[in-house]
């Protein structure tokens, strides 16, 4: 039998299939036709407060404990029934800001850009926990007041990943990925999504309220996480 000169090799077929899948299915950009270990979830992280045990007791009374209102997507984390008021310069205030649990070693406030304008604060974009040298504010609870010298940030958009997720997407802790969100009339790519690797987490992207509204996340038809072509990732 005469072999056709224009026949296509198996490797070329696989490459074409991979390219087609990466264009149509969110999160299918990994090589070798690997199956994604976990579904990609994108959630909006609204303004919230993390309290130390010391500040919890100042705001809500001696011996107070956080009470669970709703479990969050990541296991062991929850939205508490407790809320506080945040007061910025010139006594500008945002009431009823949800406290998230469990308690942390240091109190931290995470706000969106529009929140910072409302409070009259100039906030840096930081990864959660990186709060040194940040602005402070006043927290008001039913039993007391806490004046923070620092601890208020705009949280950098980020993605929680397990080692298996990092292997699939070809990235490592601290890398920056792109997130494409397809919404009706509003397809958007969010850059600089910081990878936060931890063996005990589920795959989840966190963006703030402003970003969620901008990309119309509530009506998104697909989301895709990928390494930008210009990225100098640790695994590239």
PDB file of C-alpha atoms in Angstrom:
ATOM      1  CA  UNK A   1       0.000   0.000   0.000  1.00  0.00           C
ATOM      2  CA  UNK A   2       1.338   3.399  -0.950  1.00  0.00           C
ATOM      3  CA  UNK A   3       1.576   5.830   2.008  1.00  0.00           C
ATOM      4  CA  UNK A   4       0.186   9.279   1.313  1.00  0.00           C
ATOM      5  CA  UNK A   5       2.787  12.001   1.595  1.00  0.00           C
ATOM      6  CA  UNK A   6       0.283  14.383   3.194  1.00  0.00           C
ATOM      7  CA  UNK A   7      -0.695  12.017   6.042  1.00  0.00           C
ATOM      8  CA  UNK A   8      -0.571  13.579   9.505  1.00  0.00           C
ATOM      9  CA  UNK A   9       1.356  12.040  12.390  1.00  0.00           C
ATOM     10  CA  UNK A  10      -0.199  10.988  15.712  1.00  0.00           C
ATOM     11  CA  UNK A  11       1.723  13.684  17.603  1.00  0.00           C
ATOM     12  CA  UNK A  12       0.383  16.337  15.235  1.00  0.00           C
ATOM     13  CA  UNK A  13      -3.176  15.098  15.783  1.00  0.00           C
ATOM     14  CA  UNK A  14      -2.735  15.256  19.553  1.00  0.00           C
ATOM     15  CA  UNK A  15      -1.342  18.763  19.313  1.00  0.00           C
ATOM     16  CA  UNK A  16      -4.315  19.926  17.239  1.00  0.00           C
ATOM     17  CA  UNK A  17      -6.755  18.375  19.719  1.00  0.00           C
ATOM     18  CA  UNK A  18      -4.991  20.044  22.653  1.00  0.00           C
ATOM     19  CA  UNK A  19      -5.164  23.398  20.926  1.00  0.00           C
ATOM     20  CA  UNK A  20      -8.866  22.975  20.197  1.00  0.00           C
ATOM     21  CA  UNK A  21      -9.618  22.014  23.796  1.00  0.00           C
ATOM     22  CA  UNK A  22      -7.609  24.900  25.240  1.00  0.00           C
ATOM     23  CA  UNK A  23      -9.685  27.328  23.186  1.00  0.00           C
ATOM     24  CA  UNK A  24     -13.054  25.847  24.150  1.00  0.00           C
ATOM     25  CA  UNK A  25     -12.778  24.508  27.697  1.00  0.00           C
ATOM     26  CA  UNK A  26     -11.747  26.550  30.758  1.00  0.00           C
ATOM     27  CA  UNK A  27      -8.596  25.390  32.455  1.00  0.00           C
ATOM     28  CA  UNK A  28      -7.532  22.892  29.761  1.00  0.00           C
ATOM     29  CA  UNK A  29      -4.234  24.457  28.826  1.00  0.00           C
ATOM     30  CA  UNK A  30      -1.970  21.789  30.282  1.00  0.00           C
ATOM     31  CA  UNK A  31       0.235  19.683  27.982  1.00  0.00           C
ATOM     32  CA  UNK A  32      -0.096  15.993  27.338  1.00  0.00           C
ATOM     33  CA  UNK A  33      -3.932  15.862  27.475  1.00  0.00           C
ATOM     34  CA  UNK A  34      -3.827  15.790  31.284  1.00  0.00           C
ATOM     35  CA  UNK A  35      -7.115  15.830  33.146  1.00  0.00           C
ATOM     36  CA  UNK A  36      -7.535  18.766  35.540  1.00  0.00           C
ATOM     37  CA  UNK A  37      -7.314  17.412  39.107  1.00  0.00           C
ATOM     38  CA  UNK A  38      -9.902  19.894  40.400  1.00  0.00           C
ATOM     39  CA  UNK A  39     -12.615  22.173  38.980  1.00  0.00           C
ATOM     40  CA  UNK A  40     -11.719  25.854  38.652  1.00  0.00           C
ATOM     41  CA  UNK A  41     -13.815  28.004  40.994  1.00  0.00           C
ATOM     42  CA  UNK A  42     -13.784  31.817  40.976  1.00  0.00           C
ATOM     43  CA  UNK A  43     -15.305  33.608  43.954  1.00  0.00           C
ATOM     44  CA  UNK A  44     -15.713  37.242  44.942  1.00  0.00           C
ATOM     45  CA  UNK A  45     -14.113  38.097  48.265  1.00  0.00           C
ATOM     46  CA  UNK A  46     -16.149  41.004  49.630  1.00  0.00           C
ATOM     47  CA  UNK A  47     -14.788  43.444  52.213  1.00  0.00           C
ATOM     48  CA  UNK A  48     -14.050  41.656  55.474  1.00  0.00           C
ATOM     49  CA  UNK A  49     -12.009  41.641  58.662  1.00  0.00           C
ATOM     50  CA  UNK A  50      -9.732  39.032  60.224  1.00  0.00           C
ATOM     51  CA  UNK A  51      -9.420  39.535  64.002  1.00  0.00           C
ATOM     52  CA  UNK A  52      -6.838  38.434  66.521  1.00  0.00           C
ATOM     53  CA  UNK A  53      -8.274  36.814  69.650  1.00  0.00           C
ATOM     54  CA  UNK A  54      -7.188  39.850  71.670  1.00  0.00           C
ATOM     55  CA  UNK A  55      -9.064  42.291  69.427  1.00  0.00           C
ATOM     56  CA  UNK A  56     -12.090  39.974  69.237  1.00  0.00           C
ATOM     57  CA  UNK A  57     -12.436  40.193  73.011  1.00  0.00           C
ATOM     58  CA  UNK A  58     -11.993  43.970  73.025  1.00  0.00           C
ATOM     59  CA  UNK A  59     -14.706  44.424  70.395  1.00  0.00           C
ATOM     60  CA  UNK A  60     -17.182  41.770  71.572  1.00  0.00           C
ATOM     61  CA  UNK A  61     -16.377  41.166  75.226  1.00  0.00           C
ATOM     62  CA  UNK A  62     -14.071  39.066  77.361  1.00  0.00           C
ATOM     63  CA  UNK A  63     -14.110  35.385  76.448  1.00  0.00           C
ATOM     64  CA  UNK A  64     -15.878  35.956  73.122  1.00  0.00           C
ATOM     65  CA  UNK A  65     -15.558  33.366  70.355  1.00  0.00           C
ATOM     66  CA  UNK A  66     -16.412  33.669  66.685  1.00  0.00           C
ATOM     67  CA  UNK A  67     -19.770  32.120  65.803  1.00  0.00           C
ATOM     68  CA  UNK A  68     -20.193  30.440  62.420  1.00  0.00           C
ATOM     69  CA  UNK A  69     -22.781  31.980  60.140  1.00  0.00           C
ATOM     70  CA  UNK A  70     -21.675  30.244  56.926  1.00  0.00           C
ATOM     71  CA  UNK A  71     -18.839  27.932  55.937  1.00  0.00           C
ATOM     72  CA  UNK A  72     -16.588  29.223  53.150  1.00  0.00           C
ATOM     73  CA  UNK A  73     -15.356  27.229  50.161  1.00  0.00           C
ATOM     74  CA  UNK A  74     -12.010  26.474  51.806  1.00  0.00           C
ATOM     75  CA  UNK A  75     -12.398  23.911  54.573  1.00  0.00           C
ATOM     76  CA  UNK A  76     -12.042  25.273  58.102  1.00  0.00           C
ATOM     77  CA  UNK A  77     -12.817  28.878  57.139  1.00  0.00           C
ATOM     78  CA  UNK A  78     -16.124  30.622  57.747  1.00  0.00           C
ATOM     79  CA  UNK A  79     -18.055  33.872  57.772  1.00  0.00           C
ATOM     80  CA  UNK A  80     -18.891  34.726  61.376  1.00  0.00           C
ATOM     81  CA  UNK A  81     -22.122  36.176  62.713  1.00  0.00           C
ATOM     82  CA  UNK A  82     -20.096  39.070  64.138  1.00  0.00           C
ATOM     83  CA  UNK A  83     -19.662  42.325  62.221  1.00  0.00           C
ATOM     84  CA  UNK A  84     -17.757  45.529  62.940  1.00  0.00           C
ATOM     85  CA  UNK A  85     -17.788  49.110  61.725  1.00  0.00           C
ATOM     86  CA  UNK A  86     -14.658  50.429  60.003  1.00  0.00           C
ATOM     87  CA  UNK A  87     -13.844  54.093  60.552  1.00  0.00           C
ATOM     88  CA  UNK A  88     -11.327  55.920  58.373  1.00  0.00           C
ATOM     89  CA  UNK A  89      -9.919  59.450  58.308  1.00  0.00           C
ATOM     90  CA  UNK A  90     -12.328  62.299  58.900  1.00  0.00           C
ATOM     91  CA  UNK A  91     -14.711  59.821  60.596  1.00  0.00           C
ATOM     92  CA  UNK A  92     -15.849  58.214  57.366  1.00  0.00           C
ATOM     93  CA  UNK A  93     -17.391  54.846  58.193  1.00  0.00           C
ATOM     94  CA  UNK A  94     -18.440  51.536  56.628  1.00  0.00           C
ATOM     95  CA  UNK A  95     -20.835  49.651  58.952  1.00  0.00           C
ATOM     96  CA  UNK A  96     -21.586  45.933  59.257  1.00  0.00           C
ATOM     97  CA  UNK A  97     -18.341  44.544  57.821  1.00  0.00           C
ATOM     98  CA  UNK A  98     -18.253  40.779  58.195  1.00  0.00           C
ATOM     99  CA  UNK A  99     -15.625  39.081  60.380  1.00  0.00           C
ATOM    100  CA  UNK A 100     -14.107  35.911  58.919  1.00  0.00           C
ATOM    101  CA  UNK A 101     -12.781  33.066  61.017  1.00  0.00           C
ATOM    102  CA  UNK A 102     -10.898  31.510  62.514  1.00  0.00           C
ATOM    103  CA  UNK A 103      -8.973  34.177  64.440  1.00  0.00           C
ATOM    104  CA  UNK A 104      -5.491  35.117  63.247  1.00  0.00           C
ATOM    105  CA  UNK A 105      -2.303  36.197  64.947  1.00  0.00           C
ATOM    106  CA  UNK A 106      -2.771  39.771  63.697  1.00  0.00           C
ATOM    107  CA  UNK A 107      -5.866  41.737  62.785  1.00  0.00           C
ATOM    108  CA  UNK A 108      -6.231  42.518  59.081  1.00  0.00           C
ATOM    109  CA  UNK A 109      -8.833  44.455  57.093  1.00  0.00           C
ATOM    110  CA  UNK A 110      -9.365  43.697  53.375  1.00  0.00           C
ATOM    111  CA  UNK A 111     -11.204  46.280  51.266  1.00  0.00           C
ATOM    112  CA  UNK A 112     -11.918  47.009  47.608  1.00  0.00           C
ATOM    113  CA  UNK A 113     -10.749  50.161  45.840  1.00  0.00           C
ATOM    114  CA  UNK A 114     -14.155  51.847  46.102  1.00  0.00           C
ATOM    115  CA  UNK A 115     -14.159  51.114  49.844  1.00  0.00           C
ATOM    116  CA  UNK A 116     -10.802  52.843  50.209  1.00  0.00           C
ATOM    117  CA  UNK A 117     -12.176  55.930  48.430  1.00  0.00           C
ATOM    118  CA  UNK A 118     -15.212  55.939  50.717  1.00  0.00           C
ATOM    119  CA  UNK A 119     -13.018  55.790  53.820  1.00  0.00           C
ATOM    120  CA  UNK A 120     -10.454  58.291  52.550  1.00  0.00           C
ATOM    121  CA  UNK A 121      -7.604  55.778  52.640  1.00  0.00           C
ATOM    122  CA  UNK A 122      -4.813  55.128  50.138  1.00  0.00           C
ATOM    123  CA  UNK A 123      -4.355  51.384  50.303  1.00  0.00           C
ATOM    124  CA  UNK A 124      -1.547  49.248  48.860  1.00  0.00           C
ATOM    125  CA  UNK A 125      -2.320  46.033  46.993  1.00  0.00           C
ATOM    126  CA  UNK A 126      -0.886  43.221  49.100  1.00  0.00           C
ATOM    127  CA  UNK A 127      -1.071  39.479  49.528  1.00  0.00           C
ATOM    128  CA  UNK A 128      -3.010  38.584  52.655  1.00  0.00           C
ATOM    129  CA  UNK A 129      -0.726  38.609  55.691  1.00  0.00           C
ATOM    130  CA  UNK A 130       1.697  41.152  54.217  1.00  0.00           C
ATOM    131  CA  UNK A 131       0.505  44.102  56.298  1.00  0.00           C
ATOM    132  CA  UNK A 132       3.649  45.811  57.602  1.00  0.00           C
ATOM    133  CA  UNK A 133       3.776  49.468  56.623  1.00  0.00           C
ATOM    134  CA  UNK A 134       0.105  49.607  55.628  1.00  0.00           C
ATOM    135  CA  UNK A 135      -2.470  52.193  56.781  1.00  0.00           C
ATOM    136  CA  UNK A 136      -4.544  51.708  59.896  1.00  0.00           C
ATOM    137  CA  UNK A 137      -8.130  52.406  60.862  1.00  0.00           C
ATOM    138  CA  UNK A 138     -10.533  52.233  63.790  1.00  0.00           C
ATOM    139  CA  UNK A 139     -12.729  49.166  64.355  1.00  0.00           C
ATOM    140  CA  UNK A 140     -15.920  49.566  66.356  1.00  0.00           C
ATOM    141  CA  UNK A 141     -17.757  46.666  67.978  1.00  0.00           C
ATOM    142  CA  UNK A 142     -20.643  46.424  70.438  1.00  0.00           C
ATOM    143  CA  UNK A 143     -18.325  46.217  73.451  1.00  0.00           C
ATOM    144  CA  UNK A 144     -15.307  48.304  72.496  1.00  0.00           C
ATOM    145  CA  UNK A 145     -13.058  50.023  69.991  1.00  0.00           C
ATOM    146  CA  UNK A 146      -9.714  48.987  68.475  1.00  0.00           C
ATOM    147  CA  UNK A 147      -7.399  51.498  66.832  1.00  0.00           C
ATOM    148  CA  UNK A 148      -5.167  49.766  64.308  1.00  0.00           C
ATOM    149  CA  UNK A 149      -1.820  51.360  63.522  1.00  0.00           C
ATOM    150  CA  UNK A 150      -1.581  49.218  60.377  1.00  0.00           C
ATOM    151  CA  UNK A 151      -3.334  46.278  58.744  1.00  0.00           C
ATOM    152  CA  UNK A 152      -5.671  47.653  56.062  1.00  0.00           C
ATOM    153  CA  UNK A 153      -5.025  46.437  52.498  1.00  0.00           C
ATOM    154  CA  UNK A 154      -6.512  45.871  49.085  1.00  0.00           C
ATOM    155  CA  UNK A 155      -6.029  42.136  48.666  1.00  0.00           C
ATOM    156  CA  UNK A 156      -4.139  41.154  45.523  1.00  0.00           C
ATOM    157  CA  UNK A 157      -6.177  38.875  43.277  1.00  0.00           C
ATOM    158  CA  UNK A 158      -4.883  35.364  43.851  1.00  0.00           C
ATOM    159  CA  UNK A 159      -5.521  31.673  43.325  1.00  0.00           C
ATOM    160  CA  UNK A 160      -5.284  28.966  45.970  1.00  0.00           C
ATOM    161  CA  UNK A 161      -3.662  25.852  44.515  1.00  0.00           C
ATOM    162  CA  UNK A 162      -2.601  22.428  45.707  1.00  0.00           C
ATOM    163  CA  UNK A 163       0.677  20.953  44.428  1.00  0.00           C
ATOM    164  CA  UNK A 164      -1.383  18.862  41.957  1.00  0.00           C
ATOM    165  CA  UNK A 165      -3.056  22.013  40.624  1.00  0.00           C
ATOM    166  CA  UNK A 166       0.312  23.737  40.241  1.00  0.00           C
ATOM    167  CA  UNK A 167       1.678  20.751  38.342  1.00  0.00           C
ATOM    168  CA  UNK A 168      -1.319  20.760  36.001  1.00  0.00           C
ATOM    169  CA  UNK A 169      -1.142  24.489  35.244  1.00  0.00           C
ATOM    170  CA  UNK A 170       2.675  24.486  35.096  1.00  0.00           C
ATOM    171  CA  UNK A 171       3.251  27.067  37.824  1.00  0.00           C
ATOM    172  CA  UNK A 172       4.608  27.415  41.353  1.00  0.00           C
ATOM    173  CA  UNK A 173       3.934  29.398  44.496  1.00  0.00           C
ATOM    174  CA  UNK A 174       4.382  33.130  43.866  1.00  0.00           C
ATOM    175  CA  UNK A 175       3.912  32.940  40.079  1.00  0.00           C
ATOM    176  CA  UNK A 176       1.410  35.222  38.354  1.00  0.00           C
ATOM    177  CA  UNK A 177      -1.247  33.802  36.056  1.00  0.00           C
ATOM    178  CA  UNK A 178      -3.972  35.304  33.857  1.00  0.00           C
ATOM    179  CA  UNK A 179      -7.682  34.724  34.388  1.00  0.00           C
ATOM    180  CA  UNK A 180     -10.012  35.001  31.399  1.00  0.00           C
ATOM    181  CA  UNK A 181     -13.673  35.529  32.242  1.00  0.00           C
ATOM    182  CA  UNK A 182     -16.213  35.190  29.424  1.00  0.00           C
ATOM    183  CA  UNK A 183     -19.413  37.098  30.178  1.00  0.00           C
ATOM    184  CA  UNK A 184     -22.126  38.339  27.793  1.00  0.00           C
ATOM    185  CA  UNK A 185     -20.658  41.438  26.153  1.00  0.00           C
ATOM    186  CA  UNK A 186     -17.906  41.618  28.766  1.00  0.00           C
ATOM    187  CA  UNK A 187     -15.052  39.189  28.096  1.00  0.00           C
ATOM    188  CA  UNK A 188     -12.123  40.256  30.269  1.00  0.00           C
ATOM    189  CA  UNK A 189      -8.626  39.070  31.177  1.00  0.00           C
ATOM    190  CA  UNK A 190      -7.437  39.789  34.704  1.00  0.00           C
ATOM    191  CA  UNK A 191      -3.651  39.738  34.940  1.00  0.00           C
ATOM    192  CA  UNK A 192      -1.333  39.166  37.899  1.00  0.00           C
ATOM    193  CA  UNK A 193      -3.342  36.469  39.666  1.00  0.00           C
ATOM    194  CA  UNK A 194      -0.827  35.383  42.313  1.00  0.00           C
ATOM    195  CA  UNK A 195      -0.416  31.657  42.961  1.00  0.00           C
ATOM    196  CA  UNK A 196      -0.696  30.641  46.619  1.00  0.00           C
ATOM    197  CA  UNK A 197       0.287  26.992  46.892  1.00  0.00           C
ATOM    198  CA  UNK A 198      -0.792  24.886  49.856  1.00  0.00           C
ATOM    199  CA  UNK A 199      -1.373  21.118  50.055  1.00  0.00           C
ATOM    200  CA  UNK A 200      -4.525  21.627  52.154  1.00  0.00           C
ATOM    201  CA  UNK A 201      -6.520  23.926  49.843  1.00  0.00           C
ATOM    202  CA  UNK A 202      -9.042  23.552  47.031  1.00  0.00           C
ATOM    203  CA  UNK A 203      -8.515  25.291  43.691  1.00  0.00           C
ATOM    204  CA  UNK A 204     -10.101  28.732  44.017  1.00  0.00           C
ATOM    205  CA  UNK A 205      -9.510  32.199  42.588  1.00  0.00           C
ATOM    206  CA  UNK A 206     -10.333  35.203  44.774  1.00  0.00           C
ATOM    207  CA  UNK A 207     -11.130  38.590  43.265  1.00  0.00           C
ATOM    208  CA  UNK A 208     -12.634  41.576  45.065  1.00  0.00           C
ATOM    209  CA  UNK A 209     -16.070  43.128  44.627  1.00  0.00           C
ATOM    210  CA  UNK A 210     -14.924  45.808  42.188  1.00  0.00           C
ATOM    211  CA  UNK A 211     -13.247  43.204  39.966  1.00  0.00           C
ATOM    212  CA  UNK A 212     -16.224  40.859  40.154  1.00  0.00           C
ATOM    213  CA  UNK A 213     -18.579  43.625  39.048  1.00  0.00           C
ATOM    214  CA  UNK A 214     -16.216  44.738  36.272  1.00  0.00           C
ATOM    215  CA  UNK A 215     -16.107  41.259  34.695  1.00  0.00           C
ATOM    216  CA  UNK A 216     -19.805  40.552  35.425  1.00  0.00           C
ATOM    217  CA  UNK A 217     -18.828  37.340  37.193  1.00  0.00           C
ATOM    218  CA  UNK A 218     -22.429  36.525  38.142  1.00  0.00           C
ATOM    219  CA  UNK A 219     -23.244  35.994  34.465  1.00  0.00           C
ATOM    220  CA  UNK A 220     -19.950  34.430  33.357  1.00  0.00           C
ATOM    221  CA  UNK A 221     -20.266  31.570  30.902  1.00  0.00           C
ATOM    222  CA  UNK A 222     -16.701  30.289  31.327  1.00  0.00           C
ATOM    223  CA  UNK A 223     -13.472  31.014  33.171  1.00  0.00           C
ATOM    224  CA  UNK A 224      -9.946  30.003  32.207  1.00  0.00           C
ATOM    225  CA  UNK A 225      -6.705  30.209  34.148  1.00  0.00           C
ATOM    226  CA  UNK A 226      -3.458  30.165  32.196  1.00  0.00           C
ATOM    227  CA  UNK A 227       0.189  31.193  32.105  1.00  0.00           C
ATOM    228  CA  UNK A 228       0.735  34.351  30.011  1.00  0.00           C
ATOM    229  CA  UNK A 229       3.164  34.006  27.137  1.00  0.00           C
ATOM    230  CA  UNK A 230       5.471  36.642  28.631  1.00  0.00           C
ATOM    231  CA  UNK A 231       5.539  34.958  32.051  1.00  0.00           C
ATOM    232  CA  UNK A 232       8.892  33.956  33.513  1.00  0.00           C
ATOM    233  CA  UNK A 233       7.410  31.354  35.829  1.00  0.00           C
ATOM    234  CA  UNK A 234       9.510  29.227  38.136  1.00  0.00           C
ATOM    235  CA  UNK A 235       8.540  26.063  36.236  1.00  0.00           C
ATOM    236  CA  UNK A 236       8.951  27.499  32.723  1.00  0.00           C
TER     237      UNK A 236
END
